Amino acid sequence: MKHAILLITIAGFLAGLCTNPVAAQQAATHSHISTHQHQHDAEKASYSCPMHPEVISHKSGDTCPKCNMFLEEVSPEPAIDHSAETTYICPMHPEVSSHKQGDRGPKCNMLLVVKEEEEEVDHSQHQHAQDEQTETLAVQPTQSVADKVFNTVKPSLLPSDAEPSIKYVCPMHPHIVSDTQGTCPICGMNLEKVTMGAATEEIVVGVSGGMQQALGMRTQQVERDTLWRLVKTIGTVEYNEDSITHVHARVTGWVEKLHINNVGQKIKKGQLMYELYSPELINAQDDYLQALDYLEQDNQRGGILERKARQRLALLGVSSKIIQQLETSGETVFRVPFYAPQDGVVSQMDIRDGMYIQPGNALIELVDLSTVWVIADVFENEQSWLEKGRPAEVTASAQGLFDLESDIDYIYPELDPVTRAMRVRVKLANPNASLRPGTLVDVSLFGGPKRNIITIPTEALILTGRENRVVVQRHDSGFTSVPVKVGIIAQGKAEIIEGINEGDHVVVSGQFLLDSEASIQGSLLRLSGADKAPAAHNH
């Protein structure tokens, strides 16, 4: 049954062709033309993703499977002779390459740059005598731009007679330097052309006369002068430690009556401070009275005992006034008074009424303020200027005291571990006690003069931390930044030991802009280390 149906269908189809042969031929022709047209359209129209150029389709309306963006039509490229194609590589990933300009790396999204082809090396003229070396000799592989930037050894220095050369530098990353034009492997910017001078070439910045006036530039001639070593610093008034007296107890006992009220109280020499009851002092007085009685019986032995008993009382702190009272009255003093040994101010006090005291306790500290010390700090670079006996002046404007003359009494041997400053001591007379300990004062320390030295104004110095620089005028519109070695700085001037000569003109106003411009132009020179090391050969 199936075979019968198939035969009937074929017979009907053949009958239709026989009845309308022209339509069949047109249909076949149209089918053939349509097929060729679709093939031509497929070859002509192609669609690519704007974000992922590697995604390509021949159907309009398709979307990218990665970012879901509509594919855009790309005009067909003419036939390319692949033997002469230009290869583009990623600066950060040299293994990524393409033959289409404008492509980006799929890893870092940086624009691909032209791969530089190295010239083939002709080894026919460099044959070696040994066959083993000839067999192992190989041509070095071509390096990419990234390899040249990141894998290059520190450049050798230019010889002193080297001519200026051309370098390409990234405007955003000055440390990216290349011998050929290209793009920065970090930011993708085009490298800028920069002319690099020889190692001994001086960077001169040209500034027109009108621009000099607009910048307010002023110059001053370098000259020789005499600088006096003068140190102006801050000092602190302190107690004169040579005039500090401690009052200690030499016996045990109880304070019966205290005649000192508080710290800071002024005391005169011989003023009563406190009264003490002490059994030891009573026994010592009794021994002294017995020695006086025995002196009447035996003048020789009694005299020895009397001197020993008197000396014992004196060593225990009993004043000569009390000892004389014992001789005249012959009666024991139960409350022994103690008097101030000197004039001064009570700076410390550890005694109260009724207190039990023992030997070794510091009861009272007295400080004589008729003289004081001024301790001043001097910077490390000014230490060699000063010595003991040099004149000094102290000013305490808050107390109305100006230019108090004295001299350097002592220079401490060690430096302050925190400020790295040297301490200098000045001793001052203080008859009215106007200078109080703890007061801040202005101190001027005078050193010896330094004559016939090259000096410049201090405002001409550019202090960078690593080195000191000045801007020197070479001609009317030419300026250059020069490193200098600075000596002492005093009286608004600085000594120049090395760097400039007498008669040069230095810029004292507006020099920072010129130094910045000269630093930018000479950055390649400093990067190469031309001013820090001798010339080397790069093998």
Coordinates of C-alpha atoms in Angstrom, one line a residue, residues 154-532:
K154 CA 69.5 50.5 34.7
P155 CA 70.8 52.7 31.8
S156 CA 74.4 53.4 31.7
L157 CA 75.6 56.9 32.0
L158 CA 76.3 59.1 29.1
P159 CA 79.9 59.8 28.5
S160 CA 81.1 63.4 29.0
D161 CA 81.2 64.1 25.3
A162 CA 77.9 62.4 24.5
E163 CA 75.5 64.4 22.2
P164 CA 71.9 65.1 23.1
S165 CA 69.5 62.2 22.4
I166 CA 65.8 61.8 22.0
K167 CA 63.7 60.0 24.6
Y168 CA 60.0 59.3 24.9
V169 CA 58.4 59.9 28.4
C170 CA 54.9 59.4 29.7
P171 CA 53.4 62.7 30.9
M172 CA 51.6 61.0 33.8
H173 CA 54.4 58.6 34.8
P174 CA 57.8 60.2 34.2
H175 CA 59.7 57.0 35.2
I176 CA 58.4 55.4 32.0
V177 CA 61.1 56.1 29.5
S178 CA 61.5 54.6 26.1
D179 CA 63.9 55.0 23.2
T180 CA 61.0 54.7 20.6
Q181 CA 57.6 56.3 20.3
G182 CA 54.7 54.4 21.8
T183 CA 52.1 54.4 24.6
C184 CA 52.5 54.2 28.3
P185 CA 51.9 50.6 29.6
I186 CA 50.3 51.9 32.7
C187 CA 47.8 54.5 31.5
G188 CA 47.9 54.0 27.7
M189 CA 48.8 57.7 27.0
N190 CA 51.1 58.5 24.1
L191 CA 54.7 59.0 25.1
E192 CA 56.0 62.6 24.7
K193 CA 59.2 63.4 22.9
V194 CA 61.9 64.9 25.2
T195 CA 65.4 66.0 24.3
M196 CA 67.9 64.7 26.8
G197 CA 71.2 66.6 27.1
A198 CA 74.6 65.2 27.7
A199 CA 75.8 64.4 31.2
T200 CA 77.7 67.7 31.6
E201 CA 75.1 69.8 29.9
E202 CA 73.4 72.5 32.2
I203 CA 69.7 72.9 32.1
V204 CA 69.0 76.5 31.3
V205 CA 65.4 77.9 31.5
G206 CA 64.7 80.9 29.3
V207 CA 62.5 83.7 30.7
S208 CA 61.8 86.8 28.7
G209 CA 62.1 90.3 30.3
G210 CA 58.4 90.8 30.3
M211 CA 57.8 87.5 32.1
Q212 CA 60.5 88.4 34.6
Q213 CA 58.6 91.5 35.5
A214 CA 55.3 89.7 35.7
L215 CA 56.9 87.2 38.1
G216 CA 58.5 89.9 40.2
M217 CA 62.0 88.3 39.8
R218 CA 64.9 90.0 41.6
T219 CA 68.5 89.1 41.5
Q220 CA 71.5 89.9 43.7
Q221 CA 75.2 89.6 43.2
V222 CA 77.2 87.1 45.2
E223 CA 79.8 88.8 47.3
R224 CA 82.3 88.2 50.1
D225 CA 81.4 89.3 53.6
T226 CA 82.0 88.7 57.4
L227 CA 79.5 86.8 59.4
W228 CA 79.4 86.8 63.1
R229 CA 78.3 83.6 64.7
L230 CA 75.2 84.6 66.6
V231 CA 72.9 82.1 68.1
K232 CA 69.4 83.3 69.1
T233 CA 67.4 80.7 71.0
I234 CA 65.0 80.2 73.9
G235 CA 66.1 79.5 77.4
T236 CA 64.4 78.5 80.7
V237 CA 65.2 80.0 84.1
E238 CA 66.0 77.3 86.7
Y239 CA 67.3 77.2 90.3
N240 CA 71.0 77.6 90.9
E241 CA 71.7 74.1 92.1
D242 CA 74.9 75.3 93.8
S243 CA 72.7 77.3 96.2
I244 CA 70.2 74.6 97.2
T245 CA 70.3 73.5 100.9
H246 CA 68.6 70.5 102.5
V247 CA 67.5 70.4 106.1
H248 CA 67.7 66.9 107.5
A249 CA 67.0 65.4 110.9
R250 CA 70.1 63.9 112.7
V251 CA 68.2 62.4 115.6
T252 CA 64.8 60.9 116.2
G253 CA 62.1 63.0 117.9
W254 CA 58.8 64.8 117.7
V255 CA 58.2 68.2 116.2
E256 CA 56.7 70.3 119.0
K257 CA 56.3 73.6 117.2
L258 CA 56.6 74.4 113.4
H259 CA 57.3 78.0 112.4
I260 CA 57.2 77.5 108.6
N261 CA 53.8 77.5 107.0
N262 CA 54.0 76.6 103.3
V263 CA 56.2 76.1 100.2
G264 CA 57.4 79.3 98.6
Q265 CA 57.9 81.1 101.9
K266 CA 60.9 83.3 102.1
I267 CA 63.3 82.7 105.0
K268 CA 66.3 84.6 106.3
K269 CA 69.4 83.1 107.6
G270 CA 69.1 82.3 111.3
Q271 CA 65.3 82.3 111.3
L272 CA 63.6 79.8 113.6
M273 CA 62.1 76.9 111.6
Y274 CA 60.9 74.3 114.2
E275 CA 61.4 73.0 117.7
L276 CA 62.2 69.4 118.4
Y277 CA 61.8 67.2 121.4
S278 CA 64.4 64.4 121.3
P279 CA 65.6 62.1 124.2
E280 CA 69.0 61.8 122.4
L281 CA 69.5 65.5 122.5
I282 CA 68.5 65.6 126.2
N283 CA 71.1 63.0 127.0
A284 CA 73.7 64.8 125.0
Q285 CA 73.0 68.0 126.9
D286 CA 73.2 66.2 130.2
D287 CA 76.6 64.8 129.2
Y288 CA 77.8 68.3 128.3
L289 CA 76.7 69.7 131.7
Q290 CA 78.5 66.9 133.5
A291 CA 81.6 67.6 131.6
L292 CA 81.4 71.2 132.7
D293 CA 81.1 70.1 136.3
Y294 CA 84.1 67.7 136.0
L295 CA 86.1 70.5 134.4
E296 CA 86.1 72.3 137.8
Q297 CA 87.5 69.2 139.5
D298 CA 90.1 68.1 136.9
N299 CA 91.1 70.8 134.5
Q300 CA 93.0 68.5 132.1
R301 CA 90.6 65.5 131.9
G302 CA 87.6 67.8 132.3
G303 CA 88.7 69.9 129.3
I304 CA 88.9 66.8 127.1
L305 CA 85.4 65.7 128.1
E306 CA 84.0 69.2 127.6
R307 CA 85.4 69.5 124.0
K308 CA 84.0 66.1 123.1
A309 CA 80.5 66.8 124.5
R310 CA 80.4 70.2 122.8
Q311 CA 81.4 68.6 119.5
R312 CA 78.7 66.0 119.9
L313 CA 76.0 68.6 120.3
A314 CA 77.2 70.5 117.3
L315 CA 77.2 67.4 115.1
L316 CA 73.7 66.6 116.2
G317 CA 72.5 69.9 114.8
V318 CA 72.4 72.0 118.0
S319 CA 73.3 75.6 117.3
S320 CA 76.1 77.4 119.0
K321 CA 73.5 79.8 120.6
I322 CA 71.9 76.8 122.5
I323 CA 75.3 75.5 123.6
Q324 CA 76.2 78.9 125.0
Q325 CA 72.9 79.0 126.8
L326 CA 73.7 75.7 128.4
E327 CA 77.0 77.0 129.7
T328 CA 75.4 80.1 131.2
S329 CA 72.2 78.6 132.6
G330 CA 73.3 75.1 133.4
E331 CA 69.8 73.8 132.6
T332 CA 68.7 71.3 129.9
V333 CA 66.6 72.5 127.0
F334 CA 63.8 70.1 126.3
R335 CA 62.5 71.7 123.1
V336 CA 65.6 72.3 121.0
P337 CA 65.1 75.0 118.4
F338 CA 66.6 74.7 114.8
Y339 CA 67.3 77.7 112.6
A340 CA 67.7 78.3 108.9
P341 CA 71.2 77.8 107.6
Q342 CA 70.9 80.4 104.8
D343 CA 68.6 82.9 103.0
G344 CA 66.2 81.4 100.5
V345 CA 62.8 80.2 99.5
V346 CA 61.2 76.9 100.7
S347 CA 61.0 74.8 97.5
Q348 CA 60.1 71.5 99.3
M349 CA 58.6 70.8 102.7
D350 CA 57.9 67.4 104.4
I351 CA 57.4 68.4 108.0
R352 CA 54.3 69.1 110.1
D353 CA 53.4 69.8 113.7
G354 CA 53.6 66.7 115.9
M355 CA 55.4 64.7 113.2
Y356 CA 57.8 62.0 114.3
I357 CA 61.0 62.4 112.4
Q358 CA 64.0 60.1 111.9
P359 CA 67.6 60.6 110.6
G360 CA 67.7 60.7 106.8
N361 CA 64.4 62.4 106.2
A362 CA 64.5 65.5 104.0
L363 CA 62.4 67.9 106.0
I364 CA 62.9 71.2 104.2
E365 CA 64.7 72.3 101.0
L366 CA 65.9 75.9 100.7
V367 CA 66.9 77.6 97.5
D368 CA 68.8 80.9 97.3
L369 CA 67.4 83.0 94.4
S370 CA 70.1 85.7 94.5
T371 CA 71.5 83.9 91.4
V372 CA 69.7 81.7 88.8
W373 CA 70.7 79.5 85.9
V374 CA 69.4 80.0 82.3
I375 CA 69.4 76.7 80.3
A376 CA 69.3 77.3 76.5
D377 CA 69.1 74.8 73.7
V378 CA 71.4 75.1 70.7
F379 CA 71.0 73.2 67.4
E380 CA 73.5 70.6 66.4
N381 CA 75.0 72.5 63.5
E382 CA 75.8 75.5 65.8
Q383 CA 77.6 73.6 68.5
S384 CA 81.1 74.2 67.2
W385 CA 80.5 78.0 67.4
L386 CA 80.3 78.2 71.2
E387 CA 82.7 77.6 74.1
K388 CA 82.8 78.4 77.8
G389 CA 83.4 82.1 78.6
R390 CA 81.7 83.4 75.4
P391 CA 79.5 86.4 76.0
A392 CA 75.7 86.0 76.3
E393 CA 72.7 88.2 76.7
V394 CA 69.3 87.4 78.3
T395 CA 66.1 89.2 77.8
A396 CA 62.9 88.7 79.8
S397 CA 60.4 91.1 78.3
A398 CA 57.6 89.9 80.5
Q399 CA 59.5 91.1 83.6
G400 CA 60.8 94.2 81.9
L401 CA 64.4 93.0 81.9
F402 CA 66.4 93.5 78.7
D403 CA 69.9 92.6 77.6
L404 CA 71.2 91.2 80.9
E405 CA 74.8 90.6 80.2
S406 CA 76.6 87.4 81.3
D407 CA 78.7 84.6 79.8
I408 CA 78.5 80.9 79.1
D409 CA 79.1 79.2 82.4
Y410 CA 78.9 75.6 81.3
I411 CA 78.2 73.5 78.2
Y412 CA 76.6 70.1 78.9
P413 CA 78.5 67.2 77.3
E414 CA 75.4 65.2 76.2
L415 CA 72.6 66.1 73.7
D416 CA 68.9 65.9 74.4
P417 CA 67.8 62.5 73.1
V418 CA 64.5 63.9 71.8
T419 CA 65.3 67.3 70.3
R420 CA 69.0 66.5 69.4
A421 CA 69.9 69.9 70.9
M422 CA 72.9 70.8 73.0
R423 CA 72.2 72.5 76.4
V424 CA 74.2 75.7 77.4
R425 CA 74.1 77.2 80.9
V426 CA 74.3 80.9 81.6
K427 CA 74.6 82.1 85.2
L428 CA 72.7 85.4 86.0
A429 CA 72.6 87.6 89.1
N430 CA 69.1 88.0 90.4
P431 CA 69.3 90.4 93.4
N432 CA 65.6 91.3 93.4
A433 CA 64.4 87.8 92.6
S434 CA 62.7 89.2 89.4
L435 CA 63.6 86.1 87.4
R436 CA 61.5 83.3 88.6
P437 CA 62.3 79.6 87.9
G438 CA 60.3 78.3 85.0
T439 CA 60.2 81.6 83.0
L440 CA 61.0 81.5 79.3
V441 CA 63.5 84.1 78.2
D442 CA 65.3 85.0 74.9
V443 CA 69.0 84.1 74.8
S444 CA 71.6 85.5 72.5
L445 CA 74.9 83.6 72.4
F446 CA 77.9 85.1 70.6
G447 CA 80.6 83.2 68.8
G448 CA 83.6 84.3 66.9
P449 CA 83.5 86.0 63.4
K450 CA 84.1 84.2 60.1
R451 CA 85.7 86.6 57.6
N452 CA 86.1 86.7 53.8
I453 CA 83.5 84.1 52.9
I454 CA 81.0 84.0 50.0
T455 CA 77.5 84.9 51.2
I456 CA 74.1 85.2 49.7
P457 CA 70.7 86.3 51.2
T458 CA 68.9 83.5 53.0
E459 CA 65.8 84.1 50.8
A460 CA 67.7 82.9 47.8
L461 CA 68.1 79.4 49.2
I462 CA 65.8 76.6 48.1
L463 CA 65.7 74.0 50.9
T464 CA 64.6 70.6 49.5
G465 CA 65.6 68.4 52.4
R466 CA 68.1 66.4 50.5
E467 CA 70.1 69.3 49.1
N468 CA 70.1 73.1 49.0
R469 CA 69.8 74.8 45.7
V470 CA 69.9 78.4 44.3
V471 CA 68.8 79.7 40.9
V472 CA 71.7 81.5 39.1
Q473 CA 71.3 83.9 36.2
R474 CA 73.6 82.9 33.3
H475 CA 72.6 85.7 31.0
D476 CA 69.8 88.2 30.6
S477 CA 67.0 85.6 30.0
G478 CA 68.7 82.4 31.0
F479 CA 68.5 80.9 34.4
T480 CA 69.7 77.5 35.9
S481 CA 69.2 75.7 39.2
V482 CA 72.5 74.9 40.9
P483 CA 73.1 72.7 44.0
V484 CA 75.2 74.4 46.7
K485 CA 76.8 73.5 50.0
V486 CA 75.8 75.8 52.8
G487 CA 77.9 76.8 55.8
I488 CA 76.7 79.0 58.7
I489 CA 73.5 81.1 58.5
A490 CA 73.5 84.3 60.5
Q491 CA 72.3 87.9 60.2
G492 CA 70.0 87.1 57.3
K493 CA 72.9 85.7 55.1
A494 CA 74.1 82.2 54.4
E495 CA 77.7 81.1 53.7
I496 CA 78.2 79.2 50.5
I497 CA 81.1 76.8 50.6
E498 CA 80.6 75.2 47.2
G499 CA 78.4 75.6 44.1
I500 CA 78.7 79.3 43.0
N501 CA 81.4 81.9 42.7
E502 CA 81.9 85.5 43.7
G503 CA 80.2 87.8 41.1
D504 CA 77.4 85.4 40.1
H505 CA 73.9 86.7 40.2
V506 CA 71.4 84.6 42.2
V507 CA 67.6 85.0 42.1
V508 CA 66.1 86.1 45.5
S509 CA 62.5 86.4 44.4
G510 CA 60.5 84.1 42.1
Q511 CA 63.2 81.3 42.1
F512 CA 60.9 78.5 43.0
L513 CA 59.0 78.4 39.7
L514 CA 62.3 78.4 37.8
D515 CA 63.7 75.6 39.9
S516 CA 60.6 73.6 39.3
E517 CA 60.9 74.1 35.5
A518 CA 64.6 73.2 35.5
S519 CA 63.8 70.1 37.6
I520 CA 61.2 68.9 35.0
Q521 CA 63.6 69.4 32.1
G522 CA 66.4 67.7 33.9
S523 CA 64.4 64.8 35.3
L524 CA 65.8 62.3 32.8
L525 CA 69.3 63.4 33.6
R526 CA 68.7 62.8 37.3
L527 CA 66.9 59.5 36.6
S528 CA 70.0 58.2 34.8
G529 CA 72.1 59.1 37.8
A530 CA 74.5 61.1 35.7
D531 CA 75.4 63.5 38.5
K532 CA 76.0 60.8 41.1

